[in-house]
PDB file of C-alpha atoms in Angstrom:
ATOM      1  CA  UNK N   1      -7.575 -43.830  -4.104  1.00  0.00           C
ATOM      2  CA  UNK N   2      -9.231 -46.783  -1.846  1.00  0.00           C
ATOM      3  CA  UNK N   3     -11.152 -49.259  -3.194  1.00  0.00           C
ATOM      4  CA  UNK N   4     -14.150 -47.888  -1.964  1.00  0.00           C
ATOM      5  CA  UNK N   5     -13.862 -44.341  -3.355  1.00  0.00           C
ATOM      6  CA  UNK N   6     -12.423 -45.899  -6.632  1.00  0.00           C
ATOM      7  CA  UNK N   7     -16.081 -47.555  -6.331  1.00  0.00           C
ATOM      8  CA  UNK N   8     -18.150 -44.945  -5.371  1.00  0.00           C
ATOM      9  CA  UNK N   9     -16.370 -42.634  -8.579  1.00  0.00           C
ATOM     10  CA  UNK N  10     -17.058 -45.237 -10.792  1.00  0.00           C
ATOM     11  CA  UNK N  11     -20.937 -44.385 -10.243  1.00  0.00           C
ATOM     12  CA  UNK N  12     -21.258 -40.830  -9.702  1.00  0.00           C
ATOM     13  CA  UNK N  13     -23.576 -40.477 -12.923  1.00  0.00           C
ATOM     14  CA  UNK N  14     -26.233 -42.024 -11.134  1.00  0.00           C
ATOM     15  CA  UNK N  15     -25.481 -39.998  -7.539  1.00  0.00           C
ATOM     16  CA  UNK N  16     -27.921 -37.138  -6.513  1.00  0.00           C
ATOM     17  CA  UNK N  17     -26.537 -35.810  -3.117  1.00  0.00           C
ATOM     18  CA  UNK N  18     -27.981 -32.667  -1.423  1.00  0.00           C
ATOM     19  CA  UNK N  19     -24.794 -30.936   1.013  1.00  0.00           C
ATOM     20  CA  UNK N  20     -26.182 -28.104   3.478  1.00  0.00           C
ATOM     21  CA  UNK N  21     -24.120 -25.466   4.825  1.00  0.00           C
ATOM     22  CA  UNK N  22     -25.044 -22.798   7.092  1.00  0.00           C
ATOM     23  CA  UNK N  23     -22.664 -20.195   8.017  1.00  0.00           C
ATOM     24  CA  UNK N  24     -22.682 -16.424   9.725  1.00  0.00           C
ATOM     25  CA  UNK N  25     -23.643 -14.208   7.197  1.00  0.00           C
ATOM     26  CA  UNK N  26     -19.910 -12.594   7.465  1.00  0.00           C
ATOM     27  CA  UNK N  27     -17.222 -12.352   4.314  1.00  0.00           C
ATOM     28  CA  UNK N  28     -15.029 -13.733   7.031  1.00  0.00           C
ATOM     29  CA  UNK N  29     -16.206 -17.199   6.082  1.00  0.00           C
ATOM     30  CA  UNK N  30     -16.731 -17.140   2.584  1.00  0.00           C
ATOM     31  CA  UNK N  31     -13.418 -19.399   2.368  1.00  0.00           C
ATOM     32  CA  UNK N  32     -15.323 -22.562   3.878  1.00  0.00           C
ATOM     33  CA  UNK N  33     -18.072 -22.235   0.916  1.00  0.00           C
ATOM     34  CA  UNK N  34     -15.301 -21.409  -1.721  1.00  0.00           C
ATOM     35  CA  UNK N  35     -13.499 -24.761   0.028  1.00  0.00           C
ATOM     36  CA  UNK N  36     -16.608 -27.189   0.098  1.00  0.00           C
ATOM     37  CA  UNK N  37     -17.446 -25.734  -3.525  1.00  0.00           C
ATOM     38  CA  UNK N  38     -14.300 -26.753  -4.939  1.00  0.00           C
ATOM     39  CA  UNK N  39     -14.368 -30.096  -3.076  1.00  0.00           C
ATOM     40  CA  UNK N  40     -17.754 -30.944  -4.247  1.00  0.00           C
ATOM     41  CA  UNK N  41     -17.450 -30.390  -7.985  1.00  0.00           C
ATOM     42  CA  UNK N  42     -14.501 -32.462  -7.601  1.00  0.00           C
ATOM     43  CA  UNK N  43     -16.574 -34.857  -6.451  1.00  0.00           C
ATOM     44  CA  UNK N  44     -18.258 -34.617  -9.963  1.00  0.00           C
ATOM     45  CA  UNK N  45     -15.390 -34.650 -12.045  1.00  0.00           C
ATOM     46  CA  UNK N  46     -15.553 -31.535 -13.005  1.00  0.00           C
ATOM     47  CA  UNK N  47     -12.167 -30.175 -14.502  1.00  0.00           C
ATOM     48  CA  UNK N  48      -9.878 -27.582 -12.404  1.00  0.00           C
ATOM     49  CA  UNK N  49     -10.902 -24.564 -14.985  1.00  0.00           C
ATOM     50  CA  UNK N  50     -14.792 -25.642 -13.889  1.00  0.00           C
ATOM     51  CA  UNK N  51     -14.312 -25.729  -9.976  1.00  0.00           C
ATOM     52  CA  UNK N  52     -12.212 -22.660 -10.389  1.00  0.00           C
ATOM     53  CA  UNK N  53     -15.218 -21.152 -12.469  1.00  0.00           C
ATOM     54  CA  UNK N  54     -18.036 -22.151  -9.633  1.00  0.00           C
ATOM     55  CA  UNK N  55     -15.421 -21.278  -6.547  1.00  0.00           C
ATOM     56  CA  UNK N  56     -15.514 -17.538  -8.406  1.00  0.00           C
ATOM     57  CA  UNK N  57     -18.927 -17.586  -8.762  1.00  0.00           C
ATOM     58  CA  UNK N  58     -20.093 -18.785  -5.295  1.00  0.00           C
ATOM     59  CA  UNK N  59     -18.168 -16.282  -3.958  1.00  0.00           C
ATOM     60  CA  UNK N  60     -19.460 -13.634  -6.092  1.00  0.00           C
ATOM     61  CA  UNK N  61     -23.288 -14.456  -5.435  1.00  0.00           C
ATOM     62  CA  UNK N  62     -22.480 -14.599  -1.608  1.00  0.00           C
ATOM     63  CA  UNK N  63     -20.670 -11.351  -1.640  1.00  0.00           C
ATOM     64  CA  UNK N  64     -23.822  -9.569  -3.384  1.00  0.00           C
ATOM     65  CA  UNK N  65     -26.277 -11.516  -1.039  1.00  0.00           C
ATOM     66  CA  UNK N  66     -24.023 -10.075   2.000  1.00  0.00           C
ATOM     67  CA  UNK N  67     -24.371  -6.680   1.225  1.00  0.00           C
ATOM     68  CA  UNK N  68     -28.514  -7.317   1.625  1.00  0.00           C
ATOM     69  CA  UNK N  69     -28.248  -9.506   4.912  1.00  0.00           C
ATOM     70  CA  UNK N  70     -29.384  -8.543   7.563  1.00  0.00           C
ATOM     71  CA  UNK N  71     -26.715  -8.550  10.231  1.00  0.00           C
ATOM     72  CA  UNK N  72     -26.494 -11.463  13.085  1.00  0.00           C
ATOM     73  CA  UNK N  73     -28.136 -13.743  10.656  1.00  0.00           C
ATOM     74  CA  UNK N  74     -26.781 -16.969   8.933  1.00  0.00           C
ATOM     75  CA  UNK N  75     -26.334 -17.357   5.080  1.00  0.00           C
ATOM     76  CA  UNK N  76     -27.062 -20.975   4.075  1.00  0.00           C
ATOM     77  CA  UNK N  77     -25.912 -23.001   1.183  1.00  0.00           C
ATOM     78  CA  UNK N  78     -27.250 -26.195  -0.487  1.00  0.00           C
ATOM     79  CA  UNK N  79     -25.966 -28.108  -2.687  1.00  0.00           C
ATOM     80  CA  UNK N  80     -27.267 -30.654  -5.370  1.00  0.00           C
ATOM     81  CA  UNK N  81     -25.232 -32.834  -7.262  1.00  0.00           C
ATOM     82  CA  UNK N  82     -26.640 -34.601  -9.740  1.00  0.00           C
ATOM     83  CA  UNK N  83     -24.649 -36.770 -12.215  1.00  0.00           C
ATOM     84  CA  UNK N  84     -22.475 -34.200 -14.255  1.00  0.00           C
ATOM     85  CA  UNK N  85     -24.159 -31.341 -12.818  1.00  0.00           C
ATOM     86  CA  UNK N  86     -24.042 -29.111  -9.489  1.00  0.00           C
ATOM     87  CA  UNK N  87     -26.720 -26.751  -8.514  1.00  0.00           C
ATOM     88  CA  UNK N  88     -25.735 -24.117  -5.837  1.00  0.00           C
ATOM     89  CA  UNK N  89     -28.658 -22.231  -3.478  1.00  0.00           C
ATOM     90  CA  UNK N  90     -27.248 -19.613  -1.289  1.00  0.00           C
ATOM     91  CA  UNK N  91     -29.639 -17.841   0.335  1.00  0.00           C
ATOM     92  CA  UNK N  92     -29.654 -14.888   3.286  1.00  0.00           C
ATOM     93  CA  UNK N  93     -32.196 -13.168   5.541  1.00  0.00           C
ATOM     94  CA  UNK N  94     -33.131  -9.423   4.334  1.00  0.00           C
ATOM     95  CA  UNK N  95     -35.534  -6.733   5.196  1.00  0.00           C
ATOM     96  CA  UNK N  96     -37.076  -5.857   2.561  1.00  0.00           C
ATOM     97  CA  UNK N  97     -34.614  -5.935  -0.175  1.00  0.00           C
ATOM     98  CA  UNK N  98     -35.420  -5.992  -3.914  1.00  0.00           C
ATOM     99  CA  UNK N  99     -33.860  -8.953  -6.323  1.00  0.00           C
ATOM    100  CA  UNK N 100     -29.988  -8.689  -7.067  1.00  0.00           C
ATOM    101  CA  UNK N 101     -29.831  -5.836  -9.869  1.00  0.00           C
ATOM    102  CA  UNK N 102     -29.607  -8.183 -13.402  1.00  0.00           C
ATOM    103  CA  UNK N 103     -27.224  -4.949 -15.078  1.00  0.00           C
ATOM    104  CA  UNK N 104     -24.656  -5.363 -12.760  1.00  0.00           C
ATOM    105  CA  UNK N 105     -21.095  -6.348 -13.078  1.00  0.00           C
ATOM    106  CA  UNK N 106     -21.444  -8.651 -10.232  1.00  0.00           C
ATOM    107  CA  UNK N 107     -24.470 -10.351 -12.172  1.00  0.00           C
ATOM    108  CA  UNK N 108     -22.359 -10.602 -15.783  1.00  0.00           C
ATOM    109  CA  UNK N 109     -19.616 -12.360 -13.691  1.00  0.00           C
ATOM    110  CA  UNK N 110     -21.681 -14.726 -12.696  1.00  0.00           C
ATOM    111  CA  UNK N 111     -23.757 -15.229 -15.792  1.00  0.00           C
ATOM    112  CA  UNK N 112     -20.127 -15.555 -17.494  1.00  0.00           C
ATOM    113  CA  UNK N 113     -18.419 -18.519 -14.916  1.00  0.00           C
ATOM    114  CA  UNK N 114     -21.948 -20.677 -14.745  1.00  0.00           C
ATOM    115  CA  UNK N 115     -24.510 -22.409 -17.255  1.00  0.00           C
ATOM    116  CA  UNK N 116     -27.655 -20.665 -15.312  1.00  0.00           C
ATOM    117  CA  UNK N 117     -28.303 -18.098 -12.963  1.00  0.00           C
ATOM    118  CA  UNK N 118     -31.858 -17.225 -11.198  1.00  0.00           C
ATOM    119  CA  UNK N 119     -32.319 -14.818  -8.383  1.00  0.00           C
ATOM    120  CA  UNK N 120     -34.992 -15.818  -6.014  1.00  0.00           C
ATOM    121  CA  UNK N 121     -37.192 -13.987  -3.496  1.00  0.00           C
ATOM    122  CA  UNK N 122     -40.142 -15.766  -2.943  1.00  0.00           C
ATOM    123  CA  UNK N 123     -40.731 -13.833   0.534  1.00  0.00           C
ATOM    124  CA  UNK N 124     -40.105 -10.174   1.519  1.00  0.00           C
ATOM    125  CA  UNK N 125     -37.257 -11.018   4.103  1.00  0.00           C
ATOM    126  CA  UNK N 126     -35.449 -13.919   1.640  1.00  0.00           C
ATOM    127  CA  UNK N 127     -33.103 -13.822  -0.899  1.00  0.00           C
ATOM    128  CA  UNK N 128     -31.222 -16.383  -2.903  1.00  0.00           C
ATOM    129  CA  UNK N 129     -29.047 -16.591  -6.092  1.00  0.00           C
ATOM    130  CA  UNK N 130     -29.081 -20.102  -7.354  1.00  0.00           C
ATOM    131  CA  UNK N 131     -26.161 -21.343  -9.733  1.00  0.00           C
ATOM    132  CA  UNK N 132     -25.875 -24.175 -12.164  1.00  0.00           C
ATOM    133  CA  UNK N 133     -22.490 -25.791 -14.189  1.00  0.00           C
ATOM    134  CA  UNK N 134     -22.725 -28.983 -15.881  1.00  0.00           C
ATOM    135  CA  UNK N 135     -19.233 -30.561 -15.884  1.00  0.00           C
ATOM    136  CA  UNK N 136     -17.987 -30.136 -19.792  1.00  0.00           C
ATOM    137  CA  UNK N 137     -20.617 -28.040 -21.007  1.00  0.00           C
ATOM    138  CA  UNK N 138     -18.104 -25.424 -22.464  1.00  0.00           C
ATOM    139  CA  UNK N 139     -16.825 -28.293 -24.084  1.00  0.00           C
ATOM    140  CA  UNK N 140     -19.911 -29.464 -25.324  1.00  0.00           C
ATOM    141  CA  UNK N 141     -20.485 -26.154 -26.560  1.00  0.00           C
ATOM    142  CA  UNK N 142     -17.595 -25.302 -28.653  1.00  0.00           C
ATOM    143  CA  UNK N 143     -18.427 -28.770 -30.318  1.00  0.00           C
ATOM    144  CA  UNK N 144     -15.264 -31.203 -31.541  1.00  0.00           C
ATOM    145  CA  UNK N 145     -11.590 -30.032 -31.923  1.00  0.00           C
TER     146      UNK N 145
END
């Protein structure tokens, strides 16, 4: 570690950084968001079950997005990091298509590996999943050992 990432670690409670990524809306490059995911929420701290837990569900929220895109188009990414917790936007171009279905397995993964979940389609042709983990709130959860 250099002195000035030992530096900037020592303050990432007080960071808020916003990381855009905008991709072809193809599977084939899923492994560039599950990448920058994982790099990211270590960034934060967050312990390897966590960025395992967010790489999972990343990928799972693009993959059901994908199936709605419309093809030729980008999907695009954002993330916000904010002291001990990440928020993920992904977010693809669709014609027409309803919200993700809430009853799905897909949708009880994702539930299960982040804190919240939120489907958004605030246009007829848009659609986004957004995802939020706070680093140790499992842990906070269960309470003491």
């Amino acid at each position: 570690m250099t002195e000035e990432t030992e530096t900037r670690a020592e303050g990432v409670a007080g960071i808020r950084d916003v990381v855009s990524i905008r991709l072809p809306a193809a599977s084939a490059y899923l492994s560039v968001l599950r990448t920058a995911t994982a790099g990211l929420a270590a960034r934060l701290d967050f312990t390897l079950d966590e960025i395992e837990d967010l790489r999972i569900a990343v990928d799972e929220a693009c993959a059901m997005l994908l199936s709605e895109a419309v093809p030729g188009t980008d999907l695009t990414a954002e993330f916000e990091l904010t002291g001990q917790e990440m928020q993920v936007r992904v977010e693809v171009t669709t014609v027409g298509s309803s919200a993700p279905k809430r009853d799905d397995f897909a949708w009880m993964v994702l539930t299960a590996l982040a804190d919240d979940v939120d489907a958004v389609t605030g246009s007829p042709d848009r659609m986004a999943i957004v995802l939020r983990k706070r680093r140790g709130a499992a842990q906070n959860a269960a309470g003491p050992a």
